[in-house]
Amino acid sequence: MNLTVSSWQFWALLSAAFAALTAIFAKVGIENINSDFATFIRTVIIMVVLGAILLASGQFQSPATISGKTWAFLGLSGLATGASWLCYFRALKIGNAAQVAPIDKLSVVLVAVFGAAFLGERLSGANWLGVALIAAGAVLVAYPGIAARRCGRFSFQDG
């Protein structure tokens, strides 16, 4: 695996690490606040930080240079992100982070299915096996009772 700053693997692993921290920080942060308002606060912080990064790095560009198709799909992506965050924070408010996060990561499975269905991406048999294992792993982590019943004497639950 190529773990240099210019590799996608490096950035994907950082993304995973930050996503894990997001779940832990969010679970503690929403203890005494409405989950939708918590999402709003998080969004404002993200906008300020990203704005500062774009300005400092000289990457900010005129919105007029962006195509209509790009605007449309980034708009849809933004709506999906917002919906995802609202649902995620609501789930964290109600459930345990160690159970919510694996179910949220079923997005990996859905991206593989949607990528194949809508983008024409091709996955090998081994790739699909990996997708199935991710799905199975998410369910086993999120629902330890299933693992305990299936594994007999092994239990992942306290008591």
Tab-separated table of C-alpha atoms in Angstrom:
chain	number	residue	atom	x	y	z
A	1	MET	CA	0.000	0.000	0.000
A	2	ASN	CA	1.309	3.415	-0.976
A	3	LEU	CA	1.017	5.681	2.082
A	4	THR	CA	2.474	8.908	0.756
A	5	VAL	CA	0.694	12.249	0.951
A	6	SER	CA	-0.044	12.009	-2.778
A	7	SER	CA	-1.801	8.611	-2.527
A	8	TRP	CA	-5.519	8.034	-2.197
A	9	GLN	CA	-4.830	5.389	0.488
A	10	PHE	CA	-3.192	7.952	2.772
A	11	TRP	CA	-6.173	10.305	2.555
A	12	ALA	CA	-8.730	7.475	2.870
A	13	LEU	CA	-7.092	6.236	6.081
A	14	LEU	CA	-7.049	9.779	7.469
A	15	SER	CA	-10.717	10.078	6.531
A	16	ALA	CA	-11.499	6.865	8.425
A	17	ALA	CA	-9.598	8.075	11.487
A	18	PHE	CA	-11.366	11.439	11.479
A	19	ALA	CA	-14.737	9.742	10.921
A	20	ALA	CA	-14.100	7.587	14.002
A	21	LEU	CA	-13.248	10.681	16.039
A	22	THR	CA	-16.382	12.358	14.680
A	23	ALA	CA	-18.558	9.604	16.128
A	24	ILE	CA	-16.929	9.777	19.555
A	25	PHE	CA	-16.847	13.593	19.768
A	26	ALA	CA	-20.417	13.870	18.456
A	27	LYS	CA	-21.786	11.315	20.921
A	28	VAL	CA	-20.358	13.304	23.820
A	29	GLY	CA	-21.253	16.668	22.238
A	30	ILE	CA	-24.949	15.931	21.699
A	31	GLU	CA	-25.602	14.783	25.237
A	32	ASN	CA	-27.502	17.945	26.219
A	33	ILE	CA	-28.478	19.444	22.858
A	34	ASN	CA	-30.956	18.790	20.069
A	35	SER	CA	-29.283	16.617	17.412
A	36	ASP	CA	-30.451	18.843	14.533
A	37	PHE	CA	-28.992	21.946	16.193
A	38	ALA	CA	-25.776	20.013	16.827
A	39	THR	CA	-25.619	19.262	13.096
A	40	PHE	CA	-26.057	22.973	12.371
A	41	ILE	CA	-23.163	23.892	14.682
A	42	ARG	CA	-20.979	21.236	13.075
A	43	THR	CA	-21.846	22.543	9.597
A	44	VAL	CA	-20.969	26.145	10.499
A	45	ILE	CA	-17.601	25.007	11.882
A	46	ILE	CA	-16.906	23.009	8.720
A	47	MET	CA	-17.772	26.005	6.513
A	48	VAL	CA	-15.468	28.334	8.457
A	49	VAL	CA	-12.551	25.882	8.465
A	50	LEU	CA	-12.901	24.994	4.777
A	51	GLY	CA	-13.266	28.654	3.829
A	52	ALA	CA	-10.029	29.449	5.689
A	53	ILE	CA	-8.230	26.530	3.992
A	54	LEU	CA	-9.406	27.621	0.530
A	55	LEU	CA	-8.382	31.221	1.102
A	56	ALA	CA	-5.015	30.344	2.665
A	57	SER	CA	-4.116	27.884	-0.098
A	58	GLY	CA	-5.345	30.082	-2.945
A	59	GLN	CA	-7.772	27.388	-4.112
A	60	PHE	CA	-10.904	29.515	-3.911
A	61	GLN	CA	-12.451	29.983	-7.341
A	62	SER	CA	-15.218	32.089	-8.771
A	63	PRO	CA	-18.595	30.345	-8.630
A	64	ALA	CA	-19.199	31.611	-12.196
A	65	THR	CA	-16.487	29.235	-13.469
A	66	ILE	CA	-18.425	26.173	-12.292
A	67	SER	CA	-20.658	24.373	-14.806
A	68	GLY	CA	-24.377	23.874	-14.301
A	69	LYS	CA	-23.938	20.102	-14.147
A	70	THR	CA	-21.309	20.471	-11.431
A	71	TRP	CA	-23.571	22.816	-9.447
A	72	ALA	CA	-26.493	20.389	-9.772
A	73	PHE	CA	-24.568	17.335	-8.626
A	74	LEU	CA	-22.715	19.158	-5.847
A	75	GLY	CA	-26.104	20.503	-4.739
A	76	LEU	CA	-27.542	16.992	-4.659
A	77	SER	CA	-24.436	15.779	-2.847
A	78	GLY	CA	-24.843	18.569	-0.299
A	79	LEU	CA	-28.487	17.638	0.283
A	80	ALA	CA	-27.527	13.972	0.709
A	81	THR	CA	-24.711	14.935	3.086
A	82	GLY	CA	-27.055	17.073	5.153
A	83	ALA	CA	-29.649	14.316	5.323
A	84	SER	CA	-26.937	11.813	6.270
A	85	TRP	CA	-25.612	14.045	9.047
A	86	LEU	CA	-29.086	14.727	10.446
A	87	CYS	CA	-29.864	11.010	10.522
A	88	TYR	CA	-26.431	10.143	11.923
A	89	PHE	CA	-26.655	12.643	14.773
A	90	ARG	CA	-30.198	11.541	15.560
A	91	ALA	CA	-29.054	7.897	15.664
A	92	LEU	CA	-26.113	8.858	17.922
A	93	LYS	CA	-28.470	10.711	20.244
A	94	ILE	CA	-30.558	7.549	20.652
A	95	GLY	CA	-28.021	4.737	20.299
A	96	ASN	CA	-24.472	3.754	21.181
A	97	ALA	CA	-21.655	5.088	19.001
A	98	ALA	CA	-20.191	1.576	18.680
A	99	GLN	CA	-23.467	0.397	17.166
A	100	VAL	CA	-24.451	3.455	15.127
A	101	ALA	CA	-21.084	3.851	13.351
A	102	PRO	CA	-20.991	0.355	11.788
A	103	ILE	CA	-24.515	0.718	10.419
A	104	ASP	CA	-23.552	4.140	9.044
A	105	LYS	CA	-20.601	2.459	7.316
A	106	LEU	CA	-23.027	0.295	5.362
A	107	SER	CA	-22.680	3.277	3.048
A	108	VAL	CA	-19.578	1.437	1.767
A	109	VAL	CA	-21.837	-1.399	0.622
A	110	LEU	CA	-24.350	0.997	-0.908
A	111	VAL	CA	-21.620	2.917	-2.755
A	112	ALA	CA	-20.444	-0.351	-4.332
A	113	VAL	CA	-23.987	-1.244	-5.404
A	114	PHE	CA	-24.811	2.283	-6.636
A	115	GLY	CA	-21.435	2.589	-8.369
A	116	ALA	CA	-22.086	-0.615	-10.279
A	117	ALA	CA	-25.722	0.230	-11.031
A	118	PHE	CA	-25.445	3.917	-11.931
A	119	LEU	CA	-21.808	4.598	-12.824
A	120	GLY	CA	-20.983	1.364	-14.637
A	121	GLU	CA	-18.173	0.534	-12.228
A	122	ARG	CA	-17.118	-3.100	-12.301
A	123	LEU	CA	-16.157	-5.088	-9.247
A	124	SER	CA	-14.565	-8.535	-9.354
A	125	GLY	CA	-15.923	-11.525	-7.473
A	126	ALA	CA	-13.325	-10.913	-4.772
A	127	ASN	CA	-14.454	-7.279	-4.543
A	128	TRP	CA	-18.094	-8.335	-4.104
A	129	LEU	CA	-17.014	-10.838	-1.441
A	130	GLY	CA	-15.327	-7.947	0.378
A	131	VAL	CA	-18.510	-5.885	0.112
A	132	ALA	CA	-20.520	-8.798	1.556
A	133	LEU	CA	-18.023	-9.191	4.403
A	134	ILE	CA	-18.249	-5.468	5.184
A	135	ALA	CA	-22.032	-5.787	5.357
A	136	ALA	CA	-21.837	-8.875	7.567
A	137	GLY	CA	-19.227	-7.255	9.808
A	138	ALA	CA	-21.309	-4.106	10.251
A	139	VAL	CA	-24.328	-6.143	11.301
A	140	LEU	CA	-22.282	-8.312	13.696
A	141	VAL	CA	-20.701	-5.263	15.362
A	142	ALA	CA	-23.958	-3.303	15.575
A	143	TYR	CA	-26.025	-6.233	16.828
A	144	PRO	CA	-23.815	-8.283	19.166
A	145	GLY	CA	-26.757	-10.485	20.145
A	146	ILE	CA	-26.744	-11.963	16.627
A	147	ALA	CA	-23.078	-12.864	16.985
A	148	ALA	CA	-23.670	-14.381	20.431
A	149	ARG	CA	-26.503	-16.586	19.153
A	150	ARG	CA	-24.581	-17.632	16.036
A	151	CYS	CA	-21.263	-18.280	17.791
A	152	GLY	CA	-22.658	-20.346	20.639
A	153	ARG	CA	-20.409	-20.015	23.663
A	154	PHE	CA	-18.809	-16.780	22.471
A	155	SER	CA	-20.604	-13.673	23.638
A	156	PHE	CA	-19.833	-10.095	22.807
A	157	GLN	CA	-22.224	-8.771	25.422
A	158	ASP	CA	-21.564	-8.032	29.073
A	159	GLY	CA	-23.427	-10.391	31.365
